[in-house]
mmCIF file of C-alpha atoms in Angstrom:
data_model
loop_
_atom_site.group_PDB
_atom_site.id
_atom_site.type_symbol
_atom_site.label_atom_id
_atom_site.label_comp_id
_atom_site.label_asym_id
_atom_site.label_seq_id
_atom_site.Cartn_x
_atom_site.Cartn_y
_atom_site.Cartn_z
ATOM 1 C CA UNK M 223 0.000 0.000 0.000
ATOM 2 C CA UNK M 224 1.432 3.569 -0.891
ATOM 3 C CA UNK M 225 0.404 7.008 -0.562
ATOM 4 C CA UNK M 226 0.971 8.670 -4.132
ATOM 5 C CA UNK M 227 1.875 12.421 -4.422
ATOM 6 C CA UNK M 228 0.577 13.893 -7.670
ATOM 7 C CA UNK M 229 5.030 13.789 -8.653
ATOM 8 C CA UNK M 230 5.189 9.914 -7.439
ATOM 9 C CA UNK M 231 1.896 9.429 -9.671
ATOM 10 C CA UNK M 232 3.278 10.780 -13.048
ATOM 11 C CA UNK M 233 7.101 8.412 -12.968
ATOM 12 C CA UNK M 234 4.813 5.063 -11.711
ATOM 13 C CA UNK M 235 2.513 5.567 -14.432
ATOM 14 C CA UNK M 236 5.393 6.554 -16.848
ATOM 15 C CA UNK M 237 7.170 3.284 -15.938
ATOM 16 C CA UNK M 238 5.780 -0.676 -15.573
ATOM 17 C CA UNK M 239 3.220 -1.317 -13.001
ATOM 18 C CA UNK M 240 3.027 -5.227 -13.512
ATOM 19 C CA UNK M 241 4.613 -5.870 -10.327
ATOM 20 C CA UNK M 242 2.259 -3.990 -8.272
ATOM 21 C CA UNK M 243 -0.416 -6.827 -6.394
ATOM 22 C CA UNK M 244 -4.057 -5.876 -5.776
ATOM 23 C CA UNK M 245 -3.640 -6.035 -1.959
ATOM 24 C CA UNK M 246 -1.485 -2.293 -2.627
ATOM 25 C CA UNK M 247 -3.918 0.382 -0.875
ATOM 26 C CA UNK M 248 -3.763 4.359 -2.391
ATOM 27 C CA UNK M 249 -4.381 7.374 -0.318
ATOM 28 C CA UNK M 250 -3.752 10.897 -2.002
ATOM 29 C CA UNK M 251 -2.405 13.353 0.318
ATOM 30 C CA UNK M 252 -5.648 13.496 3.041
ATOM 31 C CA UNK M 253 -6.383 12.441 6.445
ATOM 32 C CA UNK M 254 -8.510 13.281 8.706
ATOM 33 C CA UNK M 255 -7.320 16.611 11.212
ATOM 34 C CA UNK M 256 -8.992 14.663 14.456
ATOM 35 C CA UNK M 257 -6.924 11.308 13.999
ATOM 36 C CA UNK M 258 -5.566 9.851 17.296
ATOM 37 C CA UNK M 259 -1.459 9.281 17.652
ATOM 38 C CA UNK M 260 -2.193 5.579 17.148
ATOM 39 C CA UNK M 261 -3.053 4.370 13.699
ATOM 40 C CA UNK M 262 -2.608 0.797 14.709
ATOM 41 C CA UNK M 263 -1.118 -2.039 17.484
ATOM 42 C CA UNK M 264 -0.503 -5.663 17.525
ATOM 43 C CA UNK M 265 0.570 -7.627 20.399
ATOM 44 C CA UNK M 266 2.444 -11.126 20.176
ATOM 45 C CA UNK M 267 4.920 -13.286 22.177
ATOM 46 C CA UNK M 268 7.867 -15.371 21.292
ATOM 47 C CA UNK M 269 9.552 -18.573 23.213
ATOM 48 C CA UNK M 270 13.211 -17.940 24.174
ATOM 49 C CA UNK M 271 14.248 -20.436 26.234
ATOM 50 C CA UNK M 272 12.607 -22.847 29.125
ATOM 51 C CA UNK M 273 9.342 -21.189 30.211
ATOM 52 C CA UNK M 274 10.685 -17.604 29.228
ATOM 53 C CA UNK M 275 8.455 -15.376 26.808
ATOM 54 C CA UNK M 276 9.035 -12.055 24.783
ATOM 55 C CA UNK M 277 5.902 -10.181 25.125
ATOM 56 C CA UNK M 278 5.799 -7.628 22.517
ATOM 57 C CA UNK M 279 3.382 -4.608 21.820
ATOM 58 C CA UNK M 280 3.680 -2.654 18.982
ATOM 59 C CA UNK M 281 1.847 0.868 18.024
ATOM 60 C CA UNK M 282 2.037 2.637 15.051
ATOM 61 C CA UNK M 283 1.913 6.796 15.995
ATOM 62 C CA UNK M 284 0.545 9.312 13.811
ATOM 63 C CA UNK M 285 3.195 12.191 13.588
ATOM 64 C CA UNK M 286 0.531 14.723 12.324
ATOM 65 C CA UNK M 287 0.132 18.040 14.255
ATOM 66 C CA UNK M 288 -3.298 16.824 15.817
ATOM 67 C CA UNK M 289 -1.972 14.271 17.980
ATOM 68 C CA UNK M 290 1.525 15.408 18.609
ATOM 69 C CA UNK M 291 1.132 15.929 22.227
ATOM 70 C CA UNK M 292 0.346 12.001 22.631
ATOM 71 C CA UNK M 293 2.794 11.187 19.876
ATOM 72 C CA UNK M 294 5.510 12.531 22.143
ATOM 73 C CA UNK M 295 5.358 10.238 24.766
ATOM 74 C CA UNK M 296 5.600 7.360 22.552
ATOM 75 C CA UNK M 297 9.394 7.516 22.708
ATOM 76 C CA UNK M 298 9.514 6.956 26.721
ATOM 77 C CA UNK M 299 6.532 5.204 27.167
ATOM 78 C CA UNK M 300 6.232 1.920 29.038
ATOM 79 C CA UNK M 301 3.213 -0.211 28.362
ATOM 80 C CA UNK M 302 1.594 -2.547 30.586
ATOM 81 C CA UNK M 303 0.730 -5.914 30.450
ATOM 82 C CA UNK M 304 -1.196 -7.985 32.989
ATOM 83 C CA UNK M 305 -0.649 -11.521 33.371
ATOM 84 C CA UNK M 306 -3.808 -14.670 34.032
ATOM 85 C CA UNK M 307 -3.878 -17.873 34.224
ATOM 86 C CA UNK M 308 -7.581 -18.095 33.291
ATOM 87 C CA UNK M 309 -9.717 -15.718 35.538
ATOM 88 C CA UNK M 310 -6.791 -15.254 38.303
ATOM 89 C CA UNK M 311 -4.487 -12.119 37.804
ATOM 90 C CA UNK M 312 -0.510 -13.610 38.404
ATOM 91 C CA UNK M 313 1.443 -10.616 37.712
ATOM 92 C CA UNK M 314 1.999 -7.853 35.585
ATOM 93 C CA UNK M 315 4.915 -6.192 33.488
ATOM 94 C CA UNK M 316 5.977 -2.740 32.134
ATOM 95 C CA UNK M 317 7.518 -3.092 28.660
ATOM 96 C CA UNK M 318 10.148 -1.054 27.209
ATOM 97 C CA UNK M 319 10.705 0.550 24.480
ATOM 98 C CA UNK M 320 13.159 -0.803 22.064
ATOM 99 C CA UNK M 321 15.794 0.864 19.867
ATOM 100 C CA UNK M 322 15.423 3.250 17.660
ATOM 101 C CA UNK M 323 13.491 4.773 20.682
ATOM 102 C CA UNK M 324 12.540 7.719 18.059
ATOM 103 C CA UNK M 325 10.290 5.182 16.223
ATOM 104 C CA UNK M 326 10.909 3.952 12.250
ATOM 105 C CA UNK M 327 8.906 6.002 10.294
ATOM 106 C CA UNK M 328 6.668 3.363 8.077
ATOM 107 C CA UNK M 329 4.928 5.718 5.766
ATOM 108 C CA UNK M 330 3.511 4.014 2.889
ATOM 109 C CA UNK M 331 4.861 6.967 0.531
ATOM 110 C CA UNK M 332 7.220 7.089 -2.506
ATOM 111 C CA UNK M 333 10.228 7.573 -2.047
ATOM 112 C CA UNK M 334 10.701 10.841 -3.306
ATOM 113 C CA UNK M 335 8.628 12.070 -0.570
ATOM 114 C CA UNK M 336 10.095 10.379 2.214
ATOM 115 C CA UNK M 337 11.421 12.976 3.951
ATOM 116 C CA UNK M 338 8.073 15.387 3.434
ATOM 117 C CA UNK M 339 6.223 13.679 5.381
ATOM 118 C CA UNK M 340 4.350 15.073 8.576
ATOM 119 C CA UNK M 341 7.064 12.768 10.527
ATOM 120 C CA UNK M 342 9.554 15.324 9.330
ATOM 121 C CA UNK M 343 7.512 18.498 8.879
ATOM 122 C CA UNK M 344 4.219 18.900 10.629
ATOM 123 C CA UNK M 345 3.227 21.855 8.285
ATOM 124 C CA UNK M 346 3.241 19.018 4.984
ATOM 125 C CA UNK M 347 -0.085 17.967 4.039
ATOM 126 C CA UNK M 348 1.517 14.087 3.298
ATOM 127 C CA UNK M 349 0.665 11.987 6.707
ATOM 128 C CA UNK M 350 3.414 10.434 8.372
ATOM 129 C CA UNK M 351 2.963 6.969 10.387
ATOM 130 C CA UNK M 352 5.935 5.642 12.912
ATOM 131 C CA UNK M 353 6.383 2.654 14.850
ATOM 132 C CA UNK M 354 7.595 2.176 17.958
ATOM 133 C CA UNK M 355 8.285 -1.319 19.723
ATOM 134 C CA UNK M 356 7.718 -1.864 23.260
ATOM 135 C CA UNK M 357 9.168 -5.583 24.640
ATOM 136 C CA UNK M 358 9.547 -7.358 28.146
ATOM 137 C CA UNK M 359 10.398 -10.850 29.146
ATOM 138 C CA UNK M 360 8.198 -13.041 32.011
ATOM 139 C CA UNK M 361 9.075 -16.632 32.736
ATOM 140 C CA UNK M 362 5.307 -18.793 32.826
ATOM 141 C CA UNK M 363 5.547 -20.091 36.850
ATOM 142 C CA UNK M 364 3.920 -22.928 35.989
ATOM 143 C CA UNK M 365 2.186 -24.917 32.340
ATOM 144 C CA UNK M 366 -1.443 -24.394 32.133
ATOM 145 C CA UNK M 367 -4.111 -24.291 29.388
ATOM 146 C CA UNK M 368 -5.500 -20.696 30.073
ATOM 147 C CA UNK M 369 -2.465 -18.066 30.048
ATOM 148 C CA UNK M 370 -3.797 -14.618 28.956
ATOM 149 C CA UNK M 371 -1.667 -11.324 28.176
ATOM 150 C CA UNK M 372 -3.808 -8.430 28.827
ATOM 151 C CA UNK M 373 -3.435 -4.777 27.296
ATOM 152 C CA UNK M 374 -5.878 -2.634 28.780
ATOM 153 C CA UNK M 375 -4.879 0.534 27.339
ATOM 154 C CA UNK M 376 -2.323 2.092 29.706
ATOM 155 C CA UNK M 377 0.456 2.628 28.308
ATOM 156 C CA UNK M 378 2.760 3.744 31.281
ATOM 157 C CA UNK M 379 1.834 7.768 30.288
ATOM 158 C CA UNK M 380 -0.957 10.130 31.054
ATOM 159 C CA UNK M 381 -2.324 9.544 27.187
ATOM 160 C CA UNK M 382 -3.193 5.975 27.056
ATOM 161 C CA UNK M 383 -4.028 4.172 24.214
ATOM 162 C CA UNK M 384 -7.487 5.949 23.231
ATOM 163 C CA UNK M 385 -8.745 5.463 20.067
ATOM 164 C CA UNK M 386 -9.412 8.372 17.647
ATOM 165 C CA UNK M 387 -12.721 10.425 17.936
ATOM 166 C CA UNK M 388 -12.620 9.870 13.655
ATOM 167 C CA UNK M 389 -12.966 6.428 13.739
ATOM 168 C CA UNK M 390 -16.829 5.761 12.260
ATOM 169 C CA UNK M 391 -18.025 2.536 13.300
ATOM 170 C CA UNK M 392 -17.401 3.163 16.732
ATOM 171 C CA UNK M 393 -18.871 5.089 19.422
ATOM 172 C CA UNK M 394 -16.168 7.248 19.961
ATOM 173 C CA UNK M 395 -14.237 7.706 23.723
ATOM 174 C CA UNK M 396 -12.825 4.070 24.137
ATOM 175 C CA UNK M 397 -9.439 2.797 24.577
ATOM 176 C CA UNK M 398 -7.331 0.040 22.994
ATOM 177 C CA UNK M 399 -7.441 -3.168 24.347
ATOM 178 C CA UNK M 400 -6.291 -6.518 22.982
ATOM 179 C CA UNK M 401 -5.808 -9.908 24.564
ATOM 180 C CA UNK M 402 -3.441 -12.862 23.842
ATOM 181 C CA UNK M 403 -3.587 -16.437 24.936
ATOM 182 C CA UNK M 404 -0.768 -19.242 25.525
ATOM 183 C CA UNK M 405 -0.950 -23.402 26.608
ATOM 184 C CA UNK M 406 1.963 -24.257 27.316
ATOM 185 C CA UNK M 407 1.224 -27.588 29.173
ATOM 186 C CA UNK M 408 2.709 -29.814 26.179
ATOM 187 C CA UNK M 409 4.797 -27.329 24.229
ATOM 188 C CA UNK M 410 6.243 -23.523 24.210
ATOM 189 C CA UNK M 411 4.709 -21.429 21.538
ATOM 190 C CA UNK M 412 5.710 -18.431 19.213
ATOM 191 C CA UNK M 413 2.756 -15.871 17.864
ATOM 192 C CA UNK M 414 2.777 -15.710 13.937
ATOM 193 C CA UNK M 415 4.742 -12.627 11.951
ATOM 194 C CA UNK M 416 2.619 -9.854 10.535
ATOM 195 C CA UNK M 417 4.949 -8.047 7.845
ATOM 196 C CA UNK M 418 2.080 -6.160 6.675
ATOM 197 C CA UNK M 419 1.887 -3.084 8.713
ATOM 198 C CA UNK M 420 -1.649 -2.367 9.941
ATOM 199 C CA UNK M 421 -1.927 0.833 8.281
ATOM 200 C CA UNK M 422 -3.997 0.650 5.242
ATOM 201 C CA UNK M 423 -6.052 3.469 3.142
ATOM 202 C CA UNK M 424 -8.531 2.598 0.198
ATOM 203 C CA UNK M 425 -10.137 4.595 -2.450
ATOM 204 C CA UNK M 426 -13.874 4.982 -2.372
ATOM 205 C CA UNK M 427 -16.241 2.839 -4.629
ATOM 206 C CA UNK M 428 -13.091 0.606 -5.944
ATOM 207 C CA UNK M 429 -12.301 -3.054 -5.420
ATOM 208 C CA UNK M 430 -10.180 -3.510 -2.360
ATOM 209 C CA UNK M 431 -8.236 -5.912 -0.770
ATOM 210 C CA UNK M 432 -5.945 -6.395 2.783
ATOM 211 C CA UNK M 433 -3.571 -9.520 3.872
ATOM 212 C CA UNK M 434 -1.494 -9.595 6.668
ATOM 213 C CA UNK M 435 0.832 -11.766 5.431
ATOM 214 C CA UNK M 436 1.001 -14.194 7.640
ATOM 215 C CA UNK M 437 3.576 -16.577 8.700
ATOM 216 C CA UNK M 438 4.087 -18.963 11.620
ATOM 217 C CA UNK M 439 7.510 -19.516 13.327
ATOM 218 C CA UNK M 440 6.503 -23.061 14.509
ATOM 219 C CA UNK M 441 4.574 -23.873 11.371
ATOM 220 C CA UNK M 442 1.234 -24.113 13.218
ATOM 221 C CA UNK M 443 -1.560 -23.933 11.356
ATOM 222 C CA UNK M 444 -3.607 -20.690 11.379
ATOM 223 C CA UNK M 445 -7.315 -19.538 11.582
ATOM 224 C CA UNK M 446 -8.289 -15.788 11.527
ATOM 225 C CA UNK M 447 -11.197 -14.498 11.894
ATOM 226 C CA UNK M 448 -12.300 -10.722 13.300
ATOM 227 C CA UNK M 449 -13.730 -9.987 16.667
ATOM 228 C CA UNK M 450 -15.439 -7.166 19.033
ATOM 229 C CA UNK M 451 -12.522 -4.725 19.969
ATOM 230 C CA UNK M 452 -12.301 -4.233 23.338
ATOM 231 C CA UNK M 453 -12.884 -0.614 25.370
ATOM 232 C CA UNK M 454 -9.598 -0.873 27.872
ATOM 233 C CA UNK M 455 -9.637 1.309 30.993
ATOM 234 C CA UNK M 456 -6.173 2.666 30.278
ATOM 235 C CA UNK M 457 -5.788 1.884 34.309
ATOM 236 C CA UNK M 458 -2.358 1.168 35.925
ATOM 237 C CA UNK M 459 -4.909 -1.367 37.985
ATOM 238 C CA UNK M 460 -5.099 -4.903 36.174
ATOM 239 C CA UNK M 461 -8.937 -5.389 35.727
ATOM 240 C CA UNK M 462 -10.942 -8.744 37.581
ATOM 241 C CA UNK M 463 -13.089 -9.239 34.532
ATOM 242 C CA UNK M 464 -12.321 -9.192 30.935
ATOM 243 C CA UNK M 465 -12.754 -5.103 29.432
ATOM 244 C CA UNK M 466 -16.672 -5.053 27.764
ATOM 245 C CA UNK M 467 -16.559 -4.542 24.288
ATOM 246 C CA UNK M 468 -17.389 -1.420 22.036
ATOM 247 C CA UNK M 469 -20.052 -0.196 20.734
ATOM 248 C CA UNK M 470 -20.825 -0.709 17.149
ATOM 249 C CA UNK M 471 -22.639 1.856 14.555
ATOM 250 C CA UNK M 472 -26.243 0.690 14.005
ATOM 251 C CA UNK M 473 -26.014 -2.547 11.591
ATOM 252 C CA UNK M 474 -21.875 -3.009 12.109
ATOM 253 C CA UNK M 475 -20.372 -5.617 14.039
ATOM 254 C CA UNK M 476 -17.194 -6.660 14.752
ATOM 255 C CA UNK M 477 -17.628 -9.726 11.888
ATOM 256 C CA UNK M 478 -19.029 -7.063 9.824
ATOM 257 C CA UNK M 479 -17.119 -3.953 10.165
ATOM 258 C CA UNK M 480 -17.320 -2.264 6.416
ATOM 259 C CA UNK M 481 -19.927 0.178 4.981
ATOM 260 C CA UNK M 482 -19.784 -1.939 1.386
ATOM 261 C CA UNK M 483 -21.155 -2.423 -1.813
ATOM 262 C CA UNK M 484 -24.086 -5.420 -1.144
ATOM 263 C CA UNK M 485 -21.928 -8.785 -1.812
ATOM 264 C CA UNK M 486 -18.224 -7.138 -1.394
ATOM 265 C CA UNK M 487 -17.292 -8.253 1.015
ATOM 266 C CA UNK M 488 -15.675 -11.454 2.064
ATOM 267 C CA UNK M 489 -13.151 -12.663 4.289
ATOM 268 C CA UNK M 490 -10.746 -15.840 4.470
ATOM 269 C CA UNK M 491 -10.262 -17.547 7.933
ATOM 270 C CA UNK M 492 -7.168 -19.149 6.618
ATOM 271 C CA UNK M 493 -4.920 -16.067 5.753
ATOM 272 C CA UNK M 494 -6.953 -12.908 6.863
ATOM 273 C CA UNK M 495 -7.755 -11.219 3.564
ATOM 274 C CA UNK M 496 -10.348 -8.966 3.490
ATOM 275 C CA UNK M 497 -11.920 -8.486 -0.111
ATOM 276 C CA UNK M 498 -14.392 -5.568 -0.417
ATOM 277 C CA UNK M 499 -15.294 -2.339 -2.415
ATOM 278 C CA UNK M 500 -16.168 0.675 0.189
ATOM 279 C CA UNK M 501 -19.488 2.446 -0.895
ATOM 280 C CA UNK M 502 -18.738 5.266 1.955
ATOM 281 C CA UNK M 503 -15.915 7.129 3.559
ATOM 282 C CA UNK M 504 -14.976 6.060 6.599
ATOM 283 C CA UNK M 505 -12.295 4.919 9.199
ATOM 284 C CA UNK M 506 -13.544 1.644 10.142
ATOM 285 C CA UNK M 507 -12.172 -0.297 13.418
ATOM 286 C CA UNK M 508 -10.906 -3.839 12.965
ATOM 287 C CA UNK M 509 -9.557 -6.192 15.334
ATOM 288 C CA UNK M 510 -7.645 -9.291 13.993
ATOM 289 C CA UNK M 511 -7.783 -12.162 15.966
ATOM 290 C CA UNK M 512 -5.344 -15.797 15.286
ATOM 291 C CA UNK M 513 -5.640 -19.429 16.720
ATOM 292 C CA UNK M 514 -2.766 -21.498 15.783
ATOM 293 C CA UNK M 515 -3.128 -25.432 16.279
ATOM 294 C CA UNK M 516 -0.703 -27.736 16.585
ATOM 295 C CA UNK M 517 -1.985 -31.094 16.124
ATOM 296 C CA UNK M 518 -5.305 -30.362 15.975
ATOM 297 C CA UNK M 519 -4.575 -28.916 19.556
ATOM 298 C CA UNK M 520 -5.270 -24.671 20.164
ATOM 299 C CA UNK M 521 -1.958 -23.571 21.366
ATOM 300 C CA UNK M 522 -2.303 -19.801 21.429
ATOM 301 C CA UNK M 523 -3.964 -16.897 19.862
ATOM 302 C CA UNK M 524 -2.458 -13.494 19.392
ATOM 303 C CA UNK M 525 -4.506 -10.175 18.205
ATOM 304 C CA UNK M 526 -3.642 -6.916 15.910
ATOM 305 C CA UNK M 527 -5.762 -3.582 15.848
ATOM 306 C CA UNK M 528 -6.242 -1.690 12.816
ATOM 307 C CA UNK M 529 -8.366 1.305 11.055
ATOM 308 C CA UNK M 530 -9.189 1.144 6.945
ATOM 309 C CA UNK M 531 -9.586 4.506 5.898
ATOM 310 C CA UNK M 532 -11.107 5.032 3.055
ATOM 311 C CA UNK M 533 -11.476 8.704 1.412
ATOM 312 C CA UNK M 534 -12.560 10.493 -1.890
ATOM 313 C CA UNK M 535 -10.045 9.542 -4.620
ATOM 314 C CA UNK M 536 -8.774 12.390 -7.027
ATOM 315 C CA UNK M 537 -7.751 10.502 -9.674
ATOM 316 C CA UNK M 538 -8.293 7.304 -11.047
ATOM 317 C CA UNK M 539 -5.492 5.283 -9.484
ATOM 318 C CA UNK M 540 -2.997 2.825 -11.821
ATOM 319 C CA UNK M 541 -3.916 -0.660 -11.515
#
């Protein structure tokens, strides 16, 4: 997915498109003013050694003038996680955040407008998007079936995690929250790789497409399918109950997220693309959730957060 400039347009259409795959998303130069400093998170773990995990979280900030007093705690930030097994709270953990502690900017943009994005001037009309990755390690006390990893919002700073008042589907005012799951009774477990950042912008009334790209470490076998987000607390307090969900625009759902064109949309549980053609503008709120079996057995789940924006194209773009 790439963000053309009017410049970037003219030498990609002057040049071979045949490598470009229909999952590429196209924004031209707008965003919304209200957008939140967080465009997107996932949160995953990895095995290191005995019962030792990596928990991970990672956000994706908006550098744009409108959220750059949130966007500037990113940097020291220190999210937290609480730890269950099942319904009983075991401990919690802080993460850090992990070199380049200024973030990688990830702007989808050309590259001759890298460095005019809103990550490097907030006056440029081209949105930037970093990342920033926040990690901590916690050794399981003991195997079980139930292990959860809670975020539930706070993210170690007055901000939090709240979602953006522009997202549509959504009543607005809530807070991210996403929950991951481990058994490690008969084996240690890695969360798949998502290479495809969880940033992506459509053009209205066109055929669309997203994949995360998926991949498991372990070779597990994967099923996606999209859930209720969550409406954290953003407390430093680890909560007794699981966070309630959101609430959804009248006829949306978490399984059904999209304003679309009637018979668009369609989704496939066994490598998360989304197929669909937007019939409104909108920043819609999706929440990715992943089982992974191993022999037929569920050995963890892991969850990313995303909005699709989808605005007013100026141009027809290349194919």
């Amino acid at each position: 997915m790439f963000i053309f400039t009017a410049n970037c347009m003219k030498k990609l259409l002057s040049g071979s498109l045949a490598g470009l795959v229909a999952t590429v998303a196209l924004l031209f130069l707008s965003f919304d003013s209200r957008a939140s400093h967080i465009f997107g998170m996932d949160m995953n773990y990895k095995w290191l050694h005995d019962s030792t995990y990596q928990i991970t979280l990672v956000a994706y900030g908006d550098c744009a003038p409108a959220g750059s007093t949130a966007f500037a705690t990113l940097p020291t930030d220190s999210p937290l996680v609480c730890i269950y097994n099942g319904n009983t709270h075991i401990s919690s953990i802080n993460l850090k955040i992990q070199a380049p502690t200024a973030g990688v900017e990830v702007t989808p943009v050309c590259a001759d407008d890298s460095a005019a994005t809103q990550c490097s001037s907030t006056s440029s009309t081209i949105i930037g998007i970093k990342k920033f990755v926040y990690s901590g390690t916690y050794t399981m006390p003991a195997k079980s079936h139930y292990w959860r990893f809670l975020f539930n919002g706070n993210m170690g700073s007055t901000t939090g995690a709240g979602r953006s008042s522009s997202i549509s589907n959504i009543t607005s005012g809530s807070i991210v929250s996403l929950v991951d799951t481990l058994d490690n009774t008969a084996s240690q477990n890695t969360s798949p790789n998502l290479p495809v950042i969880p940033t992506p912008f459509y053009y209205l009334n066109h055929s669309d497409s997203y994949n995360p790209g998926a991949n498991d470490p372990d070779a597990d076998s994967m099923i996606f399918s999209l859930v209720t987000a969550l409406n954290g607390s953003g407390s430093t307090a680890c909560p007794t109950t699981t966070p309630p969900n959101v609430t959804y625009s009248s006829g949306l759902s978490g399984t059904n997220p999209l304003l679309v064109s009637a018979g668009s949309f369609s989704f496939n549980i066994y490598s998360g693309q989304i197929d669909f053609t937007p019939n409104a503008t909108q920043r819609a709120l999706i929440v990715y959730n992943i089982r992974e079996y191993r022999g037929g057995a569920l050995v963890g789940t892991s969850q990313r957060e995303m909005s699709y924006v989808v605005v007013t194209d100026a141009s027809a773009p290349p194919t």
